[in-house]
Structures are given as structure tokens and as C-alpha cells.
Short mmCIF file of C-alpha atoms in Angstrom, two decimals:
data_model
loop_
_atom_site.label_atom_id
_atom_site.label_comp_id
_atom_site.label_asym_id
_atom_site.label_seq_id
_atom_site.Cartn_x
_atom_site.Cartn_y
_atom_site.Cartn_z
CA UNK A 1 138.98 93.26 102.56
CA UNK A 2 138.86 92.92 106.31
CA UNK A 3 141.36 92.55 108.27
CA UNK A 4 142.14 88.56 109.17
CA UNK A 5 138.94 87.66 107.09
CA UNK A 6 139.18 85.26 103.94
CA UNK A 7 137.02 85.12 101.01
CA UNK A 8 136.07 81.90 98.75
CA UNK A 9 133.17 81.32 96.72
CA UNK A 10 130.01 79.84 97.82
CA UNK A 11 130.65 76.60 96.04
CA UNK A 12 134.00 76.09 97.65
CA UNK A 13 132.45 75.44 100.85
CA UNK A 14 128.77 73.90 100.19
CA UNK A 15 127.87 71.13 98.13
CA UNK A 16 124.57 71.45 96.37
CA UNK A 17 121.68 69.08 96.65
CA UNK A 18 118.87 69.18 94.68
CA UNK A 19 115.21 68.94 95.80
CA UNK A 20 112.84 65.62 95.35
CA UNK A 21 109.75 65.14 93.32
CA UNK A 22 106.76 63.51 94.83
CA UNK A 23 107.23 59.65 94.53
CA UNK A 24 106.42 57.08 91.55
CA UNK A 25 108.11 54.00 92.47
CA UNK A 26 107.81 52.10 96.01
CA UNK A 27 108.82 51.95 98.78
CA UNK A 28 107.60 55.52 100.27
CA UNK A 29 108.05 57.46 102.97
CA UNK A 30 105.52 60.21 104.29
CA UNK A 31 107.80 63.39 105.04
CA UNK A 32 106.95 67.06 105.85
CA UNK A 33 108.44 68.64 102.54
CA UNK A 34 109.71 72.40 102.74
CA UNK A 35 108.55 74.57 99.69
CA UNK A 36 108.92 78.27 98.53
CA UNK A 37 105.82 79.06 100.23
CA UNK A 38 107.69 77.97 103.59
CA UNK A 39 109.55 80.98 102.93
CA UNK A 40 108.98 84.77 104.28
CA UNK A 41 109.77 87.78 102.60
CA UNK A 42 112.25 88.22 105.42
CA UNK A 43 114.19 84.70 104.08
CA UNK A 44 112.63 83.18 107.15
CA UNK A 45 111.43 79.78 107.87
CA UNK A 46 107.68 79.23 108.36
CA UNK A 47 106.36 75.77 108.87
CA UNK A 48 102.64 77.13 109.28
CA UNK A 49 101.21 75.41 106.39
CA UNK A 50 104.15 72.71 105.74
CA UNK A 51 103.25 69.88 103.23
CA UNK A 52 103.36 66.09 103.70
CA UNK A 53 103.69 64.15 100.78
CA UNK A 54 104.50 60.60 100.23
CA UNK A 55 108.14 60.44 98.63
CA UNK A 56 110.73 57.78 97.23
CA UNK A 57 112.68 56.33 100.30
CA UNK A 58 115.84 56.33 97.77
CA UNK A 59 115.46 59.52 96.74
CA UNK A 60 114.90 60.97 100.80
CA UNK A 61 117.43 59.22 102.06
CA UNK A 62 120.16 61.71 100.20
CA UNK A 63 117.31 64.45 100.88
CA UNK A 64 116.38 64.23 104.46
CA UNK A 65 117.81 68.20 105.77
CA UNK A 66 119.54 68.30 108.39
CA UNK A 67 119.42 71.10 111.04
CA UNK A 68 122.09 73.50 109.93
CA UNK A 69 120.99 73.17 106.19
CA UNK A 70 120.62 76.34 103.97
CA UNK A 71 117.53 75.62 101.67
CA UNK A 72 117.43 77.85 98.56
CA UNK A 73 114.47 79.17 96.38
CA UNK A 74 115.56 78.17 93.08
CA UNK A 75 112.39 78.43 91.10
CA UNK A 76 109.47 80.55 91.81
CA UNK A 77 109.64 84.38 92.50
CA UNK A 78 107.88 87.21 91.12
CA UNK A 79 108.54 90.36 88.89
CA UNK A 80 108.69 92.00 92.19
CA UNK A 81 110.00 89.61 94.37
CA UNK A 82 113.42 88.00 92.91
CA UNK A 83 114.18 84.30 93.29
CA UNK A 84 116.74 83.19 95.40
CA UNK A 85 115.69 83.51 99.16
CA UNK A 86 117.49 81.38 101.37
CA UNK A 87 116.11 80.41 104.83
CA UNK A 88 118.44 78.41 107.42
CA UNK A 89 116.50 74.51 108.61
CA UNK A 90 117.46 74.35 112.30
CA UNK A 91 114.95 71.83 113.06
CA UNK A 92 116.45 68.85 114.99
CA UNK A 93 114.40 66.39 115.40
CA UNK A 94 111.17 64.83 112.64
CA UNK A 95 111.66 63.70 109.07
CA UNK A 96 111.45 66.64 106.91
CA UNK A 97 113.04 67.24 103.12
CA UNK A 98 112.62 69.93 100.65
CA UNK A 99 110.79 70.47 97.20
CA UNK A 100 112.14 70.20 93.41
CA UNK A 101 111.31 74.30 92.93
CA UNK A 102 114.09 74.75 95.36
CA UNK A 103 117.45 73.29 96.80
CA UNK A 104 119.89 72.92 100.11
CA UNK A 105 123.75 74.16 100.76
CA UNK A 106 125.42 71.91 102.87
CA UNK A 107 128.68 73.75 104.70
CA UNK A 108 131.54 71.22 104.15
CA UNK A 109 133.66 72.18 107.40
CA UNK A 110 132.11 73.14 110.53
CA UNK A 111 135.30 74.81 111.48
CA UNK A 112 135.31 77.40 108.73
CA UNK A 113 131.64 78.96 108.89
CA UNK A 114 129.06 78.85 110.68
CA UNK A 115 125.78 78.02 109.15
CA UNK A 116 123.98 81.22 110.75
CA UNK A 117 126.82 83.53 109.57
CA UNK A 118 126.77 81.52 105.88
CA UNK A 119 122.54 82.28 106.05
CA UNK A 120 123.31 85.93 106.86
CA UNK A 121 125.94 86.40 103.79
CA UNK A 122 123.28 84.87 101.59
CA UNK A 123 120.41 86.91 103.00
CA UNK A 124 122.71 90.26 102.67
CA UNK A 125 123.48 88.80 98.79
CA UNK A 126 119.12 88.91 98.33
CA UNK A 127 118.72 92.71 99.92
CA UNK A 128 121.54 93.59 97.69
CA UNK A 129 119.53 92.42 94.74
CA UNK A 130 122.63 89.97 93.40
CA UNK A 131 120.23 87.07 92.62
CA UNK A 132 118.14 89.61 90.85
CA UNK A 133 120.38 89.50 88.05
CA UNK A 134 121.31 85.95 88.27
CA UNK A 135 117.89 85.00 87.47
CA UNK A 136 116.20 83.68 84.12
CA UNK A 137 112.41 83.50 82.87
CA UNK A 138 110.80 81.09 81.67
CA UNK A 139 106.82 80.62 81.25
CA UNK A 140 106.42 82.81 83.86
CA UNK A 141 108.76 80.80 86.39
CA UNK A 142 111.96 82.66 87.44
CA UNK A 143 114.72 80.39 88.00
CA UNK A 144 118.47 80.86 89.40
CA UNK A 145 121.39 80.16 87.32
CA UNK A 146 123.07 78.32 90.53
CA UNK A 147 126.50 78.06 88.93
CA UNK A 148 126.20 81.75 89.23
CA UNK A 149 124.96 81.52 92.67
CA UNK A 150 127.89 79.59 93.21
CA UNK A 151 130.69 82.05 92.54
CA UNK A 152 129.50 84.29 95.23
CA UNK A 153 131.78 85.60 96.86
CA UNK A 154 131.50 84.69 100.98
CA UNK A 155 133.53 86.81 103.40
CA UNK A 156 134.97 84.49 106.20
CA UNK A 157 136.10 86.25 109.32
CA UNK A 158 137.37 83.91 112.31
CA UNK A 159 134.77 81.76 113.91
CA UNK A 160 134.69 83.93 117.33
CA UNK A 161 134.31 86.90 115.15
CA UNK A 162 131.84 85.17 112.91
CA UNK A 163 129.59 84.61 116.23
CA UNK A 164 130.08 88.13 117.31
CA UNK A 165 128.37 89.16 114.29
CA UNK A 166 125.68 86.93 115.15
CA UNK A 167 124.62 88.01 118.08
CA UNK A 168 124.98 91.29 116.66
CA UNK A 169 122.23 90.58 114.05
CA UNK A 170 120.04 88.24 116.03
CA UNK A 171 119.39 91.09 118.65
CA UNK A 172 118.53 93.85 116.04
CA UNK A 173 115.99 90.62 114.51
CA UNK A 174 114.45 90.16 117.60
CA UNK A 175 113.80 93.56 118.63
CA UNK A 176 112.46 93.67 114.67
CA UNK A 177 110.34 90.72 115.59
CA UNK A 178 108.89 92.07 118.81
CA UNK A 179 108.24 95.63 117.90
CA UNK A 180 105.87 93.42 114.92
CA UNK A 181 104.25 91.44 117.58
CA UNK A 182 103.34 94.42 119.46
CA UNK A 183 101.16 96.07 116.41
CA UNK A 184 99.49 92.51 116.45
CA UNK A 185 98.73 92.78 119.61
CA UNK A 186 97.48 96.53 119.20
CA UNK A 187 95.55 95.36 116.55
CA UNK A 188 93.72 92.38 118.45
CA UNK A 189 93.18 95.15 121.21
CA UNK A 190 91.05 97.32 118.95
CA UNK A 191 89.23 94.13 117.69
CA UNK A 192 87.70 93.16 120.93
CA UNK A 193 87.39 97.58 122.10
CA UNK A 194 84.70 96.92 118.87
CA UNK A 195 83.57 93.56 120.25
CA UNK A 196 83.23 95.05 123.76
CA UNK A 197 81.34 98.47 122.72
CA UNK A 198 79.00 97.02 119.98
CA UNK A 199 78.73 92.99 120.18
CA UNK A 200 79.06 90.86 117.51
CA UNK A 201 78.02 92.20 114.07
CA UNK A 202 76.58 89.44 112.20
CA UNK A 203 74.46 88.54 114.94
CA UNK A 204 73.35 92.22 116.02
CA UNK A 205 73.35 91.03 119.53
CA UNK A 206 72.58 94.51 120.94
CA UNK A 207 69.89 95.28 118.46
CA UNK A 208 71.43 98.05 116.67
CA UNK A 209 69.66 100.09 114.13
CA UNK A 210 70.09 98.23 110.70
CA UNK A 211 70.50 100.02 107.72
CA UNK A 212 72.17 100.18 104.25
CA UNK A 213 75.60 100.99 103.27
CA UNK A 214 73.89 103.95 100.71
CA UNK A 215 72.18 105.51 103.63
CA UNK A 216 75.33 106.14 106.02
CA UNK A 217 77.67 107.60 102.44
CA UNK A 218 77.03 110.73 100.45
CA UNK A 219 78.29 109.12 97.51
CA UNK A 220 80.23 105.46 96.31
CA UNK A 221 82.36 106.00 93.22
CA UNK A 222 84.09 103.47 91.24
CA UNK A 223 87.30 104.46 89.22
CA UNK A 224 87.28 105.12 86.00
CA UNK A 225 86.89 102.12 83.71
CA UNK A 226 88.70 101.21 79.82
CA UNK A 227 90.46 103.82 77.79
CA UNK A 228 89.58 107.02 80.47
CA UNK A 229 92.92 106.44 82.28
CA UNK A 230 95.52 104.53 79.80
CA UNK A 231 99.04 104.84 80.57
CA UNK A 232 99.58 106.94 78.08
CA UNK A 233 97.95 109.59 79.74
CA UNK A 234 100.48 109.37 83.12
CA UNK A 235 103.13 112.02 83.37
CA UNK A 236 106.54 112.86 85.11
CA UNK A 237 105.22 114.34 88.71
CA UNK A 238 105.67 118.26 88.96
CA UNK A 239 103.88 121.78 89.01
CA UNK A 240 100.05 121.67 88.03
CA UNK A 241 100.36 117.32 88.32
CA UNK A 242 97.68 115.04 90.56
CA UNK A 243 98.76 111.82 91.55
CA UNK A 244 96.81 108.58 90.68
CA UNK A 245 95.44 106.49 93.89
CA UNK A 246 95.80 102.77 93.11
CA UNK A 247 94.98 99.48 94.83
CA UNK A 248 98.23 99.59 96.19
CA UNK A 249 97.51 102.55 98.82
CA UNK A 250 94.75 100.62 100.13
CA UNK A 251 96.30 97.30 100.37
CA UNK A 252 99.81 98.88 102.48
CA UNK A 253 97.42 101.62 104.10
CA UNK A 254 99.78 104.42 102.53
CA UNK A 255 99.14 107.68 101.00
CA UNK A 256 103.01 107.74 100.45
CA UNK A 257 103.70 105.21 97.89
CA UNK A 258 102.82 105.50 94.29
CA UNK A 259 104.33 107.45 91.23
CA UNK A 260 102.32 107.73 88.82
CA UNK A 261 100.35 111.26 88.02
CA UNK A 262 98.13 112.78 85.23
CA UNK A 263 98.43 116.44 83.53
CA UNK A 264 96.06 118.98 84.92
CA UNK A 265 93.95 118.94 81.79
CA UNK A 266 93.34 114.90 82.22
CA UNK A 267 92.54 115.27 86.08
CA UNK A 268 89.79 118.76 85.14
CA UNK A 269 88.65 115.43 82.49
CA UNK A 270 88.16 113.46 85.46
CA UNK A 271 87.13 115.27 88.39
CA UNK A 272 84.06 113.40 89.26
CA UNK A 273 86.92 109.93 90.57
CA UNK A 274 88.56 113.08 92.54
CA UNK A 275 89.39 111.62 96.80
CA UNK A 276 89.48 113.39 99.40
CA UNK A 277 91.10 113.79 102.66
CA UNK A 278 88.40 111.57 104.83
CA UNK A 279 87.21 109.73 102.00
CA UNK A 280 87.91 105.62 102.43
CA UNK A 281 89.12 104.50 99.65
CA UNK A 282 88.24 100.14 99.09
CA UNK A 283 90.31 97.82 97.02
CA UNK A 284 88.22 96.18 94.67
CA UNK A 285 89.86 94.21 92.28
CA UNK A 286 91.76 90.88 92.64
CA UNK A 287 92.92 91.71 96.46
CA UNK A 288 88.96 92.61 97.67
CA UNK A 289 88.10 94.58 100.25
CA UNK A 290 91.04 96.21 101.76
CA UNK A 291 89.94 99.84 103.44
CA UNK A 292 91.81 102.97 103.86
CA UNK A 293 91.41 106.31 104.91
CA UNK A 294 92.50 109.21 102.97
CA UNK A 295 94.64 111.55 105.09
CA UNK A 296 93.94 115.30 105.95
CA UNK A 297 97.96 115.67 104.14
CA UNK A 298 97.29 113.52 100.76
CA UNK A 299 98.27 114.91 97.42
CA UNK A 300 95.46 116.00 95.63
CA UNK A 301 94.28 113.41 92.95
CA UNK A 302 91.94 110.76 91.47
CA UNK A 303 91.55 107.31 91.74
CA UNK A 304 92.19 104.61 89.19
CA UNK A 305 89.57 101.44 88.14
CA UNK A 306 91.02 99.06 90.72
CA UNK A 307 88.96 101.26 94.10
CA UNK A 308 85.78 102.53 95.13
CA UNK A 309 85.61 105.40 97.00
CA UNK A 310 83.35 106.04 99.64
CA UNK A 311 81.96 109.53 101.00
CA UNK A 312 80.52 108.79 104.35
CA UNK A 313 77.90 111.25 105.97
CA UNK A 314 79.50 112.34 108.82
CA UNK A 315 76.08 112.87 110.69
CA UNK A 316 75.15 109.72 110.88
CA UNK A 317 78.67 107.07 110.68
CA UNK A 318 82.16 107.75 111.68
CA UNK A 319 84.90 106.78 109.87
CA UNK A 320 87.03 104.27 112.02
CA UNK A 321 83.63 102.60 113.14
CA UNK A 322 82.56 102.36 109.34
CA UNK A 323 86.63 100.52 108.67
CA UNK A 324 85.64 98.14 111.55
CA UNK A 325 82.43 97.50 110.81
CA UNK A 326 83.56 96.76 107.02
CA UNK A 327 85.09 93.78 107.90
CA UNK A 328 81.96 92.10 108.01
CA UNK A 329 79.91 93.52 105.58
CA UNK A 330 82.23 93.42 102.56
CA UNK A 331 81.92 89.43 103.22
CA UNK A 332 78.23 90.14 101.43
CA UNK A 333 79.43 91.63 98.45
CA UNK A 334 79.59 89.64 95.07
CA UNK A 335 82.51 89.16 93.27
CA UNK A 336 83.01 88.09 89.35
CA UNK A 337 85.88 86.61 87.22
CA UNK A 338 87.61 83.29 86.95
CA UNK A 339 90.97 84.60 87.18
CA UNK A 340 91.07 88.07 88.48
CA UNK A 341 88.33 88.58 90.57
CA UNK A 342 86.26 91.91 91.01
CA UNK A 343 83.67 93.32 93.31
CA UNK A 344 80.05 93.61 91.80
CA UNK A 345 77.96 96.44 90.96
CA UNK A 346 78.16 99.69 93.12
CA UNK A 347 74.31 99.61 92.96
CA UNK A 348 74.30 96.08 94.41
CA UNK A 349 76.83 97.13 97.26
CA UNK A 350 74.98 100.26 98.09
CA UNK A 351 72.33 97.91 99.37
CA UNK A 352 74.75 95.99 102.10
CA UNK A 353 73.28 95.73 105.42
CA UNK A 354 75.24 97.12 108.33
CA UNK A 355 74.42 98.05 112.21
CA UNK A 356 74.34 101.36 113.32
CA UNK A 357 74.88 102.46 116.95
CA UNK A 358 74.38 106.32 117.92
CA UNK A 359 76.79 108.31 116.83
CA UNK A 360 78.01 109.55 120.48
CA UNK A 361 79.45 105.83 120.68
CA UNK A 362 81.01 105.32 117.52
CA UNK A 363 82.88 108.58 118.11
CA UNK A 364 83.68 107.43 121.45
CA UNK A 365 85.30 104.37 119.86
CA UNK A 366 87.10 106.41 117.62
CA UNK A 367 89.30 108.32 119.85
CA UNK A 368 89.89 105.37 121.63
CA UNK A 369 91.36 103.63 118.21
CA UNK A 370 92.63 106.82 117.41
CA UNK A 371 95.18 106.02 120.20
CA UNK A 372 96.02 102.92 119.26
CA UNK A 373 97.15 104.07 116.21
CA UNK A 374 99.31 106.80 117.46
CA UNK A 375 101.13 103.98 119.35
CA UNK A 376 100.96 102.24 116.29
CA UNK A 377 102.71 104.38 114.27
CA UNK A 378 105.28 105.30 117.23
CA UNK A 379 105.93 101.43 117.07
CA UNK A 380 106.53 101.37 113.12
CA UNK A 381 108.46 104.55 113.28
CA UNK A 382 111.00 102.29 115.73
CA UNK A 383 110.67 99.44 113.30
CA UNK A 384 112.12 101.25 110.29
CA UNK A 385 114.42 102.41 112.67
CA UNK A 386 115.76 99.39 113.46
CA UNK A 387 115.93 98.00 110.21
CA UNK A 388 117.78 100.54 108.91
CA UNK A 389 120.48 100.01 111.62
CA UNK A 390 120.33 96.04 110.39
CA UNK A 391 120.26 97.28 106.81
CA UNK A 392 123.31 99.09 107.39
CA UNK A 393 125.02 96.31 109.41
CA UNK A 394 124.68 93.85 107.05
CA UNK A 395 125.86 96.21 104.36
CA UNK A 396 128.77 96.80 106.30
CA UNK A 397 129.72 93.47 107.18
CA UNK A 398 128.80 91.39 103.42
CA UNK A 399 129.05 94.25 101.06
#
């Protein structure tokens, strides 16, 4: 314990208030309602898509949040993302509530916490994984057991030292926040080098050549489909093991990530779904469409059912052109399924239409996106930098 600080439980100094259903019985009252999906991954606020809904005037009037309000995710979640996020309402002015799938702390006295500080010990309680194991399952809904959530413990330092911590927090945020707006921005910057050198794809405004996707790849491979690569077959990662590429490296743009790997004997089996460095590797299953290349330092391996792999002929495409250019034409391709949704045939993509400018100018595009992404990865370097410093600050001030 800290020196000077105090520590009570959450339900000591919040009362609870539960969230409102849509309404059945007059008179209503059109309100912007706050759901989970108002909620980042960052237990931020986002109002983007914010839904209005006609609701009881009883039932708002003891729901209508006030700016200073903690609003809790108390249903929802994921296997991978626990329930519980809380985001801080600091909106003052407009009539705005909150849904049944989640509900709002209210800080009893003013003069004990503050409600930033209060959303910072509950957002250091999430990264901590606490409301991991306070949560239940049911039908595939997670809920949290919120007289659990109530007994957390809440360290209470003095209000000028509560502020002080604060400002700490908010400045490492910020600079969080900024250094993410700048890889936007780098991003939008290579979008209009590609508008700028080769016009607007759909229309072919410059009159580029127009061929086919099979003409610009040596080969398109899907993984390997039913009982070739069954779980069984994965082993512990070590001397004569090849790693398994999954949809995942495509979708977070990451050679990195994954752990799963296959015995020597199973990958000589399966040679022919082999990638390699250069090869661009497409999502291709439920999340379509995401591109990535494979780099020059990637474990050796194969890919799984969820990607398609494409071999491009270096003669005639480059590689960062064919990602940009991608965007467009995987708009054509076909997809199947009423639930999870997959790409078509490969023979039916092979036959996508795409632009092709001489070579000397997709290559000069290249290094200039090239470039872009060495400041891009400069800037996410400094990212995880930074939140490891706010990582460790929060650690050290609500573990």
C-alpha cells in the first residue's frame, strides 16, 4: 500500500445503474443510446455509429448519463476479448443513455475520486485480465458477475495526487493517439502516390494495358482443404518443425505471430502449399481479401485452408503495385456461404481483370512506398514503445 493512499471496494463508492430496453409503453423519448459497439478495444468512447432509439420516458429519466459516468460492458465479449470494458461518458450537453447489454458507475462523492482516475483503475483492472475471470457463458454471451466487479479493490490516493496521475497518463495516450494518426496519414499518402502515378483503377483513366490476374502470377495456390491439415497433426515448435501461415498473418500483416507448426514428415506431405519469402499471401475466408507480403526473414512453412497464395512474375508486376492494385480487384471476386463466407474458385479468380502499367513505373512506385513504410514501422516501433511505458505505469500505480 502507498503511502497516504486508501483502498475501498468499487461498490463502496459507485452505485450501479442498470441499462434500458427499447420502449413498450408510452410516452417515449428519442435518445442516442450507448452500446458495446460504442466501445474500443482501448476502453474508449466512440460515438461514430451511435444508435437512436425511441425509449420509455420513465425508464430514461433514471437513465439519462451524465458526463462523468463510467458505462460498463456487462454482456457481450468474445473468447478473445473479455467482457467488462469500461469507457468514461464526458459528454455534456444532448440526451444520451445506455443499452441493457451493459451498465453505468456513478461516483458517490466528488471529493474522494475523480471519475478519470476511477476510469483508469478500471481500465488497469481489464489489461490485468481481472474481469476475465469474473466472467460467465451463456449461449455464447459472456456476462460479468457485477457483485464480483464490485469488490474490486480501488486504490485512492489524495485528489491532487489523483490528478497528477492523470496528466501523467493522458500525455503517454495522446502521444499513443498521435503516433496512430500519423500511420493514417502515411497510409492516405501512399493512396493518392497510386492515384497520382496510375489514375483511377476502375475507370482505367490512363488506358493501361488490361490483363488477367493469371497472366501477371506464376502460380495461385489455395491451402490445403479437410482432413490434410487436422490439428492433430500440429506439433510443439523445435528442430526439423515448419510453422503453419494462417489468416491471422494476413489480417495483422505479421510474419511474427502464430504458434502452431507441423513435423517435417507432414510439411515433405505438403510441400506443394509451401510460401515463400515474396510470395503475397490473401485471406480468404470469413475476413476476405486482406494481402500480405511474405518477408525475405519468415520461417519456413506452409499455409493452412483459410489463404491463397500468390506467386507473382516478377517480369511483368511488382509486388507493392500488385497489394495496391488488389484493393480493387478483389471487389470482383465471388464469395459463398451464409454464415462464414469464402472466396470462390481459384480458376474463377485467375480470370480478374487488372491494369498494368510498365514495369519501370510500378517499380518506381515501389521504392517510393517502400519509404513510407520504413517510416511506418519507425512510427510503430515508438508506439509499442510508448505503450509499454503506459503499460508499466498503470501497473505501477493500480496493481
Amino acid at each position: 500500500m502507498k503511502e497516504g493512499w486508501e483502498y475501498k471496494k468499487l461498490g463502496e463508492i459507485t452505485t450501479t445503474i442498470n441499462g434500458l430496453w427499447t420502449g413498450k409503453k408510452p410516452p417515449f423519448i428519442n435518445v442516442a443510446v450507448v452500446r458495446n459497439t460504442n466501445f474500443t478495444k482501448d476502453c474508449k468512447l466512440d460515438m461514430t455509429n451511435v444508435a437512436y432509439l425511441d425509449v420509455e420516458q420513465k425508464q430514461y429519466s433514471t437513465r439519462k448519463l451524465l458526463p462523468g459516468d463510467i458505462i460498463i460492458e456487462k454482456s457481450g465479449g468474445s473468447d478473445k476479448q473479455p467482457v467488462g470494458r469500461p469507457v468514461l461518458f464526458n459528454i455534456a450537453e444532448g440526451e444520451f443513455s445506455f443499452s441493457n447489454f451493459t451498465c453505468t458507475l456513478r461516483i458517490i462523492n466528488s471529493n474522494l475520486i475523480s471519475p478519470v482516475f476511477l476510469h483508469y483503475a478500471l481500465f488497469g483492472a481489464y489489461l490485468r485480465g481481472d474481469t476475465f475471470k469474473m466472467q460467465s457463458k451463456t449461449t455464447g454471451i459472456h456476462n460479468l458477475d457485477f457483485k464480483a466487479y464490485n469488490r474490486l479493490q480501488i486504490p485512492i490516493p489524495p485528489l491532487t495526487e489523483q490528478q497528477r496521475i492523470v496528466e501523467e497518463l493522458d500525455l503517454l495516450s495522446s502521444i499513443i493517439e498521435k503516433k496512430k494518426e500519423q500511420l493514417k496519414e502515411l497510409d492516405a499518402l501512399a493512396q493518392s502516390l497510386f492515384y497520382d502515378m496510375f489514375g483511377d483503377p476502375v475507370t482505367n483513366e490512363k488506358g493501361w494495358e488490361v490483363t488477367t490476374l493469371n497472366d501477371v502470377c506464376i502460380s495461385m495456390v489455395r491451402g490445403p482443404f479437410g482432413s490434410a491439415l487436422k490439428k492433430e497433426y500440429f506439433v510443439e515448435k523445435g528442430d526439423n518443425t515448419y510453422k503453419i501461415y494462417e489468416q491471422k498473418h494476413a489480417i495483422q500483416k505479421s510474419a511474427i505471430i502464430g504458434t502452431y507448426y507441423i513435423s517435417k514428415e507432414k510439411y515433405e506431405e505438403l510441400q506443394r502449399f509451401e510460401v515463400f519469402p515474396n510470395d503475397i499471401i490473401m485471406s480468404c475466408s470469413g475476413t476476405i481479401g486482406e494481402l500480405f507480403i511474405i518477408p525475405n526473414n519468415a520461417e519456413k512453412g506452409i499455409m493452412n485452408q483459410a489463404l491463397l497464395k500468390f506467386t507473382l512474375d516478377s517480369k511483368k508486376v511488382d509486388s507493392f503495385y500488385f497489394l495496391f492494385i488488389m484493393q480493387y480487384v478483389k471487389r470482383n471476386m465471388s464469395v459463398h456461404g451464409s454464415g462464414l463466407q469464402n472466396i470462390g474458385s481459384v480458376k474463377t479468380i485467375k480470370g480478374l481483370c487488372l491494369g498494368l502499367p510498365p514495369l519501370p513505373l510500378q517499380q518506381q512506385f515501389a521504392q517510393k512506398v517502400e519509404a513510407i513504410e520504413r517510416q511506418k514501422e519507425l512510427i510503430k516501433q515508438s508506439i509499442a514503445e510508448t505503450e509499454t511505458l503506459f503499460n508499466s505505469r498503470m501497473d505501477y500505480y493500480f496493481n
